Short mmCIF file of N, CA and C and ligand atoms in Angstrom, two decimals:
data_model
loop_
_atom_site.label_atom_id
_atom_site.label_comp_id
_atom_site.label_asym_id
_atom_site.label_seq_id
_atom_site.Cartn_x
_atom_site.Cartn_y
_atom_site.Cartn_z
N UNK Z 1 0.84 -1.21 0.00
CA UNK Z 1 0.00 0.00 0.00
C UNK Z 1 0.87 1.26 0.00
N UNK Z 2 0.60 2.40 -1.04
CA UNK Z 2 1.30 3.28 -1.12
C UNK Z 2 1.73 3.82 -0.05
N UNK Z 3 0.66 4.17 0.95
CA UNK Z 3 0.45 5.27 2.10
C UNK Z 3 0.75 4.54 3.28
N UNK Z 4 1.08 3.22 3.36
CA UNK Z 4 0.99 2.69 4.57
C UNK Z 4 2.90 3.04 5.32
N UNK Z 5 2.46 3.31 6.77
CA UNK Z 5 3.84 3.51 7.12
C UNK Z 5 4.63 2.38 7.00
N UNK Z 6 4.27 1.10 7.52
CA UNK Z 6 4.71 0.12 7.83
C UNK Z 6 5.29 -0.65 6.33
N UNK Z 7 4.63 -0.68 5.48
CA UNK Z 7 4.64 -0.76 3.89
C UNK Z 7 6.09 0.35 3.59
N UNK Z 8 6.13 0.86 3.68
CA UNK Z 8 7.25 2.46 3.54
C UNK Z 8 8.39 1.82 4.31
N UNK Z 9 7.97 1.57 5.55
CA UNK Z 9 9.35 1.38 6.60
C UNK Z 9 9.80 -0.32 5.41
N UNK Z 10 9.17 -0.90 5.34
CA UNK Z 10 9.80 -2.14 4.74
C UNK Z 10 10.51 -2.22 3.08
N UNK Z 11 9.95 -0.87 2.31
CA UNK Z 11 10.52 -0.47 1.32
C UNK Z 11 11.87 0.32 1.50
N UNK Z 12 12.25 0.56 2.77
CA UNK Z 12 13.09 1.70 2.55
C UNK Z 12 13.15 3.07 2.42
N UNK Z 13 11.90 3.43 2.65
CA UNK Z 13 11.40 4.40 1.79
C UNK Z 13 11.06 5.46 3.17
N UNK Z 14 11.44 4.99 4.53
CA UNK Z 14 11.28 5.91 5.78
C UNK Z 14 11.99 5.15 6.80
N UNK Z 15 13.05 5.50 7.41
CA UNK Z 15 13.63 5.16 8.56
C UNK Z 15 13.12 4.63 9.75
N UNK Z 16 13.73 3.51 9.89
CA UNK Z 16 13.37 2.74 11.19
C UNK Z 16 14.15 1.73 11.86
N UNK Z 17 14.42 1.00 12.95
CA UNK Z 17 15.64 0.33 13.55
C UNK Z 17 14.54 -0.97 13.73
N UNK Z 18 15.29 -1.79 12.08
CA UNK Z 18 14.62 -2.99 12.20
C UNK Z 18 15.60 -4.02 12.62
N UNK Z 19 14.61 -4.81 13.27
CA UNK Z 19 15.61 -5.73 14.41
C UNK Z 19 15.92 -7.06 13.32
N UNK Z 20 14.77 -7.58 12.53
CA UNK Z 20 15.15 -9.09 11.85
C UNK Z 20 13.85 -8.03 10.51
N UNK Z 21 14.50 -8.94 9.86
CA UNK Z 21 13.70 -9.46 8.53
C UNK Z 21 14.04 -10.98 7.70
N UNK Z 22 12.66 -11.23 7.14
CA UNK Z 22 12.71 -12.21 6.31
C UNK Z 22 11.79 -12.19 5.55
N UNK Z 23 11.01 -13.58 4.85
CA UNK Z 23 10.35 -13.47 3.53
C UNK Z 23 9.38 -12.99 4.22
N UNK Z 24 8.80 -13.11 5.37
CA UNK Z 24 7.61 -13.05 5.47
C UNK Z 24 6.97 -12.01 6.09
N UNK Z 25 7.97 -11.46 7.23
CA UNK Z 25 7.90 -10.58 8.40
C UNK Z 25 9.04 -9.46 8.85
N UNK Z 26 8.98 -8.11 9.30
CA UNK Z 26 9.88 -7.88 9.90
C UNK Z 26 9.39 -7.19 11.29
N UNK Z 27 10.53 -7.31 12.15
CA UNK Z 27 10.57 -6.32 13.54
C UNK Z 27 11.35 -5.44 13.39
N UNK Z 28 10.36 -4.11 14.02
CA UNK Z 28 10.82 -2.97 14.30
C UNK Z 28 10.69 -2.67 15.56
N UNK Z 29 11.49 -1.43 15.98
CA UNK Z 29 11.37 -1.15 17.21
C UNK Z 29 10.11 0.53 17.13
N UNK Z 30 9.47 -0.02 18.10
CA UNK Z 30 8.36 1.50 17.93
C UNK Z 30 9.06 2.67 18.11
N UNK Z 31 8.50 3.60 17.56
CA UNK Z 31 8.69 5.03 17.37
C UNK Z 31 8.26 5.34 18.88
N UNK Z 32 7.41 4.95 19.55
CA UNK Z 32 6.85 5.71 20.54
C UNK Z 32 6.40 4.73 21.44
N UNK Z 33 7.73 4.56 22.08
CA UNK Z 33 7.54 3.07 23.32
C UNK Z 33 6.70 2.90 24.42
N UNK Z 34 6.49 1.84 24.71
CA UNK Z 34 4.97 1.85 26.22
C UNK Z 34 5.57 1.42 27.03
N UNK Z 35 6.85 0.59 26.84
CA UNK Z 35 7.51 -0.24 27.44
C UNK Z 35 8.94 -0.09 27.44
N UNK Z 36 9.73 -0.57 28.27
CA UNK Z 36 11.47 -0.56 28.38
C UNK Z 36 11.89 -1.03 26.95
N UNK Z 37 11.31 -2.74 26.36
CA UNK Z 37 11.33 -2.82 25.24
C UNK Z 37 9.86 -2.73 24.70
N UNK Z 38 9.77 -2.28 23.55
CA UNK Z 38 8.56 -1.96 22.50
C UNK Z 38 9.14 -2.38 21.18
N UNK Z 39 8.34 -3.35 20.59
CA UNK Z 39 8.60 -3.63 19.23
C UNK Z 39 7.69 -4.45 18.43
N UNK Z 40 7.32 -4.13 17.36
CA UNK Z 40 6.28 -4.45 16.39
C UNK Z 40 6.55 -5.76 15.18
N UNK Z 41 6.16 -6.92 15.52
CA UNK Z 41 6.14 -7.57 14.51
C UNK Z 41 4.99 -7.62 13.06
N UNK Z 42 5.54 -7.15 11.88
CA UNK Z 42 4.82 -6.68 10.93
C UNK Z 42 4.71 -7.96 9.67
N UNK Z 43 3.93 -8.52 8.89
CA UNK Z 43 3.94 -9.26 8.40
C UNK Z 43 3.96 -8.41 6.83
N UNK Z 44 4.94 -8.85 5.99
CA UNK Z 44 5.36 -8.22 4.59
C UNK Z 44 3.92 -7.71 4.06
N UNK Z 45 3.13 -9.01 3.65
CA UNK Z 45 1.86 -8.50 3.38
C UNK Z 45 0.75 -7.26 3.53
N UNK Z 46 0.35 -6.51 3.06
CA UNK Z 46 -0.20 -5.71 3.49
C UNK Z 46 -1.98 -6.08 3.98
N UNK Z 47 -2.25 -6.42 4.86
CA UNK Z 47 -3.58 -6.64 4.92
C UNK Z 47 -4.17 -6.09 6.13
N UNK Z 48 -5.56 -4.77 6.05
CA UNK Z 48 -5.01 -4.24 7.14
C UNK Z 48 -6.03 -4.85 8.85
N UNK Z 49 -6.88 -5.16 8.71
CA UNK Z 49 -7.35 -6.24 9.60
C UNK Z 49 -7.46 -7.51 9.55
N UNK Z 50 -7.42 -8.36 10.51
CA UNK Z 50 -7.32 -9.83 10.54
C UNK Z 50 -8.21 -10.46 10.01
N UNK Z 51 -9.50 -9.97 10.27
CA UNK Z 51 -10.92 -10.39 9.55
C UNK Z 51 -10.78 -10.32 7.68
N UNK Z 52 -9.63 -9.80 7.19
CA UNK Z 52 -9.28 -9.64 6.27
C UNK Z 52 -8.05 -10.50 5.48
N UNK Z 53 -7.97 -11.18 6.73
CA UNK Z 53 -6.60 -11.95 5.92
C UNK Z 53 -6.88 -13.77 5.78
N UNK Z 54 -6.06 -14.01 4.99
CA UNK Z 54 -6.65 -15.62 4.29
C UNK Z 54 -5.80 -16.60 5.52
N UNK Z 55 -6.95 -17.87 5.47
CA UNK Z 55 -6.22 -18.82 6.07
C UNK Z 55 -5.11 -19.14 6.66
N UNK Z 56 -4.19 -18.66 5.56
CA UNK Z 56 -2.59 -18.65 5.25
C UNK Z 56 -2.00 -17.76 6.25
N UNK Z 57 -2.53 -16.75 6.02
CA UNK Z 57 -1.75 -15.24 6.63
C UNK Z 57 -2.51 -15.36 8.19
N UNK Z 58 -3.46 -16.04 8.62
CA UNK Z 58 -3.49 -15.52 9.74
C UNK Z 58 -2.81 -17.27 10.41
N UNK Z 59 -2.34 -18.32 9.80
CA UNK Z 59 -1.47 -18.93 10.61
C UNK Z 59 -0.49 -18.30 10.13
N UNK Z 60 0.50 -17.72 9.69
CA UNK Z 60 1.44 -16.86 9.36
C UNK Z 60 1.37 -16.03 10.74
N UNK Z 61 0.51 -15.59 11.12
CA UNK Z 61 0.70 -14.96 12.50
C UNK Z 61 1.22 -15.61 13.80
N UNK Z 62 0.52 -16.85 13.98
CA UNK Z 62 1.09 -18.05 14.53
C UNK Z 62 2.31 -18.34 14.23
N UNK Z 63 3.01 -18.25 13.27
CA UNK Z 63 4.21 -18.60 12.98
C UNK Z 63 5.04 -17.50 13.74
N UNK Z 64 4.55 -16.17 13.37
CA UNK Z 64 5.02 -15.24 14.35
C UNK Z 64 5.25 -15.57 16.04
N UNK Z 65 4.48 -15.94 16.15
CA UNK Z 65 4.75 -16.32 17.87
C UNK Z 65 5.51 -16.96 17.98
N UNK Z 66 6.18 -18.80 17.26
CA UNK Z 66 7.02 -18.91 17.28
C UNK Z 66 8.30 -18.69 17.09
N UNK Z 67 8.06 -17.77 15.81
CA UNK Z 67 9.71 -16.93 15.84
C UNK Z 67 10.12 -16.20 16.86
N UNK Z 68 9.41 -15.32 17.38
CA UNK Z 68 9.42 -14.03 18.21
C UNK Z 68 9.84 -14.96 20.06
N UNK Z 69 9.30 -16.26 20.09
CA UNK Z 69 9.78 -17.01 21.37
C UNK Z 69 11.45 -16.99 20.94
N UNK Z 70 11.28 -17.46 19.55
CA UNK Z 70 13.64 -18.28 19.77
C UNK Z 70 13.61 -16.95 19.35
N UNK Z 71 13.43 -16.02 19.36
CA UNK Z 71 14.39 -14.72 19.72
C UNK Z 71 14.21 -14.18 20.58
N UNK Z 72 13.64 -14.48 21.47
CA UNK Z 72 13.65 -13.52 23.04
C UNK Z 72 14.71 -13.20 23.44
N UNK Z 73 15.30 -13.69 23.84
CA UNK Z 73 17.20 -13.40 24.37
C UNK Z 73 17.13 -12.44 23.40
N UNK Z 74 17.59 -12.13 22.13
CA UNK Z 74 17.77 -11.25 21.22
C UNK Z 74 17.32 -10.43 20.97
N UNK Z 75 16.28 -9.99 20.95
CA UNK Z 75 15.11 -8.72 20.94
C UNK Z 75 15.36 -8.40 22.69
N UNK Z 76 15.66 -9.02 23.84
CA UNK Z 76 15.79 -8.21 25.02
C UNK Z 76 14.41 -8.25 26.29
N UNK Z 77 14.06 -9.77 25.54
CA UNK Z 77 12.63 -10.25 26.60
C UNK Z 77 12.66 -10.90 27.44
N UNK Z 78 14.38 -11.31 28.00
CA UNK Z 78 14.71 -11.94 28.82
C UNK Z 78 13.39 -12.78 30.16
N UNK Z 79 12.53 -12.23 30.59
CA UNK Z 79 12.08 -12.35 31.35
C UNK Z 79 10.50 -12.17 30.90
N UNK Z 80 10.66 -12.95 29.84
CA UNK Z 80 8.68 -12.28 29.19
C UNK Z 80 8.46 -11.39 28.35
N UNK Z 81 7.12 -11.29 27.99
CA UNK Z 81 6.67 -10.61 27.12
C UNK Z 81 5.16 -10.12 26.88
N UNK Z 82 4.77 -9.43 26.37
CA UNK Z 82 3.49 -9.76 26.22
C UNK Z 82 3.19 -9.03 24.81
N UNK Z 83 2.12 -10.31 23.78
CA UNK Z 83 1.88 -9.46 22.77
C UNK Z 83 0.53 -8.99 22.28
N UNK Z 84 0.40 -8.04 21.67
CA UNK Z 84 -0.93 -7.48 21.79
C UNK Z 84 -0.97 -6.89 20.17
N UNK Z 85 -2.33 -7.25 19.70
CA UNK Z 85 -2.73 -7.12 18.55
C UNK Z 85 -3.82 -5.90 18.85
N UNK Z 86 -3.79 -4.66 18.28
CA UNK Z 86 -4.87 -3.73 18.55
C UNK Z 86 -6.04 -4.19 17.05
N UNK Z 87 -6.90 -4.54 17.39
CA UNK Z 87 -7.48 -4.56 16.02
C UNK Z 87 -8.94 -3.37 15.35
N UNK Z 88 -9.01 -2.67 15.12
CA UNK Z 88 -10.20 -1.69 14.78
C UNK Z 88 -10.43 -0.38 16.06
N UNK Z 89 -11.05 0.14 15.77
CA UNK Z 89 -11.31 1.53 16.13
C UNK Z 89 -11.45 1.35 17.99
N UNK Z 90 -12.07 0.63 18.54
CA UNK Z 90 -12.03 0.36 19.76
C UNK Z 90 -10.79 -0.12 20.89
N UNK Z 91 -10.49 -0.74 20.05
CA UNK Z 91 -8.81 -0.97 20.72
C UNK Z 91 -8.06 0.25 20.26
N UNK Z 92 -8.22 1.10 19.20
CA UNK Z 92 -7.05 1.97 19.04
C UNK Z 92 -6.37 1.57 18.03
N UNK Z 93 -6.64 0.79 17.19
CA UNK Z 93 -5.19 0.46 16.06
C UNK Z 93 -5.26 1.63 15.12
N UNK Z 94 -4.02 2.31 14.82
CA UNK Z 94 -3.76 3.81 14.20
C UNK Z 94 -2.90 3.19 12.65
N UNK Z 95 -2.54 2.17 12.64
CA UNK Z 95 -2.24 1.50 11.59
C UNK Z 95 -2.67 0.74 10.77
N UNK Z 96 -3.22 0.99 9.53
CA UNK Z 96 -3.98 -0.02 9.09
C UNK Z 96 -3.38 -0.85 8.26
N UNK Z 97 -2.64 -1.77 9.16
CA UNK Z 97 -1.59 -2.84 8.52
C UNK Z 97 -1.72 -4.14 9.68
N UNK Z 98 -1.89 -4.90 9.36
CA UNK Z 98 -2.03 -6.02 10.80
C UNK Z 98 -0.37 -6.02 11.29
N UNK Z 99 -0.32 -5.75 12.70
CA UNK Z 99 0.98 -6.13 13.33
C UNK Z 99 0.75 -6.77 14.88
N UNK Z 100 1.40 -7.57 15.06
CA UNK Z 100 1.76 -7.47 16.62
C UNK Z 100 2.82 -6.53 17.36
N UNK Z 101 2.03 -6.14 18.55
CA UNK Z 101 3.11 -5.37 19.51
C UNK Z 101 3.56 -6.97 20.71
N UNK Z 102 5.24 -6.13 20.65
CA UNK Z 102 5.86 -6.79 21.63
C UNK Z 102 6.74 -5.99 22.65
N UNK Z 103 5.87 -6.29 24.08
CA UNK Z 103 6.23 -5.50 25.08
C UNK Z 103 6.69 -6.28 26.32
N UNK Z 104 8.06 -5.69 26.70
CA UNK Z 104 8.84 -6.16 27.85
C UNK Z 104 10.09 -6.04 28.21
N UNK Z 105 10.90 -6.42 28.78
CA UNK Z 105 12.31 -5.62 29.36
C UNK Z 105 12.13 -4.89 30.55
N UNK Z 106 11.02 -5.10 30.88
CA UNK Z 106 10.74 -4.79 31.73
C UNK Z 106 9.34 -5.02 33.08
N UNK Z 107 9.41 -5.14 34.08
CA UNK Z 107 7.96 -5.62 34.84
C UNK Z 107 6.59 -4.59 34.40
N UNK Z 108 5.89 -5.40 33.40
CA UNK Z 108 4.71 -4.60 32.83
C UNK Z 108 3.72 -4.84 33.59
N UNK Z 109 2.93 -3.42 33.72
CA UNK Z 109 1.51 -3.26 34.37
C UNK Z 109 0.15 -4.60 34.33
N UNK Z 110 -0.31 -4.42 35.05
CA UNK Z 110 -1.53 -5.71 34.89
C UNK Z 110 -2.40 -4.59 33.93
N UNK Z 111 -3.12 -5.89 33.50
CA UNK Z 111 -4.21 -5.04 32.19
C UNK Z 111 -5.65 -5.32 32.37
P1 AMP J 1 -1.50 0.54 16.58
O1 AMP J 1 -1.92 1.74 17.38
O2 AMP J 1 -1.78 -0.78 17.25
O3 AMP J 1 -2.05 0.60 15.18
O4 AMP J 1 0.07 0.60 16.51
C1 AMP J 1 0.78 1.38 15.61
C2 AMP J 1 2.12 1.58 16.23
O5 AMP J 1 3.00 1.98 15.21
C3 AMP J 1 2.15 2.65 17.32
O6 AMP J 1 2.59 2.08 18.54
C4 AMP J 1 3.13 3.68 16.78
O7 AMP J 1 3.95 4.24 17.78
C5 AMP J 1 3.94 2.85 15.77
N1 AMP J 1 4.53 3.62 14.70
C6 AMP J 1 3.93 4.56 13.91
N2 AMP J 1 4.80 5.05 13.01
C7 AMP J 1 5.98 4.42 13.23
C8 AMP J 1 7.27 4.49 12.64
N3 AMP J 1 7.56 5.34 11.61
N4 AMP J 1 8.26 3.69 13.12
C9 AMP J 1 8.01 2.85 14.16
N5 AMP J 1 6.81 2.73 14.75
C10 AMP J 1 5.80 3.50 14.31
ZN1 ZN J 2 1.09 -1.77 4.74
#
């Protein structure tokens, strides 16, 4: 998507401190942290709610969880994590790109 940030950050096309990439996915670290660590796993695809994405792409998300576990040590989650999908206007999602947030590095608030 032309306009999408996340689409942009993965073109190159706007600065950002990406932690991994591959075919499918990359992590970035947020612009505007909640947490000690804050970081967004983004799936290449552009699709921008879940209710929107095929079979494929939303175990593709699942796959995400397992990547994002064998890199804990490495991303800095030593001690946990927690991830959170904002999806539509009620939760707040300001991106209309499906991502997970990954928050920790630190003892996070109860929710
Ligand atoms: P959400 O509110 O769930 O849609 O999350 C969007 C997230 O993207 C927010 O936490 C923003 O801080 C983050 N964000 C927006 N623009 C950028 C950017 N250029 N680089 C890194 N993170 C960004
Ligand atoms: Zn996009």
């Amino acid at each position: 998507m032309e306009d999408c940030v996340f689409c942009k950050i993965r073109k190159g096309e706007i600065p950002s401190t990406v932690l991994y990439k591959d075919e499918e996915m990359m992590i970035i670290k947020d612009i505007n942290p909640k947490a000690k660590v804050h970081l967004i796993a983004i799936p290449n695809e552009h699709v921008p709610m879940i209710e929107m994405m095929t079979t494929e792409g939303c175990c593709e998300l699942g796959k995400f969880m397992g990547k994002i576990s064998h890199m804990q040590e490495e991303l800095g989650l030593t001690n946990g994590y927690r991830l959170i999908i904002n999806q539509g206007e009620h939760a707040g999602q300001t991106v209309g790109h499906v991502h997970v947030h990954i928050l920790g590095g630190e003892q996070l608030k109860d929710f």
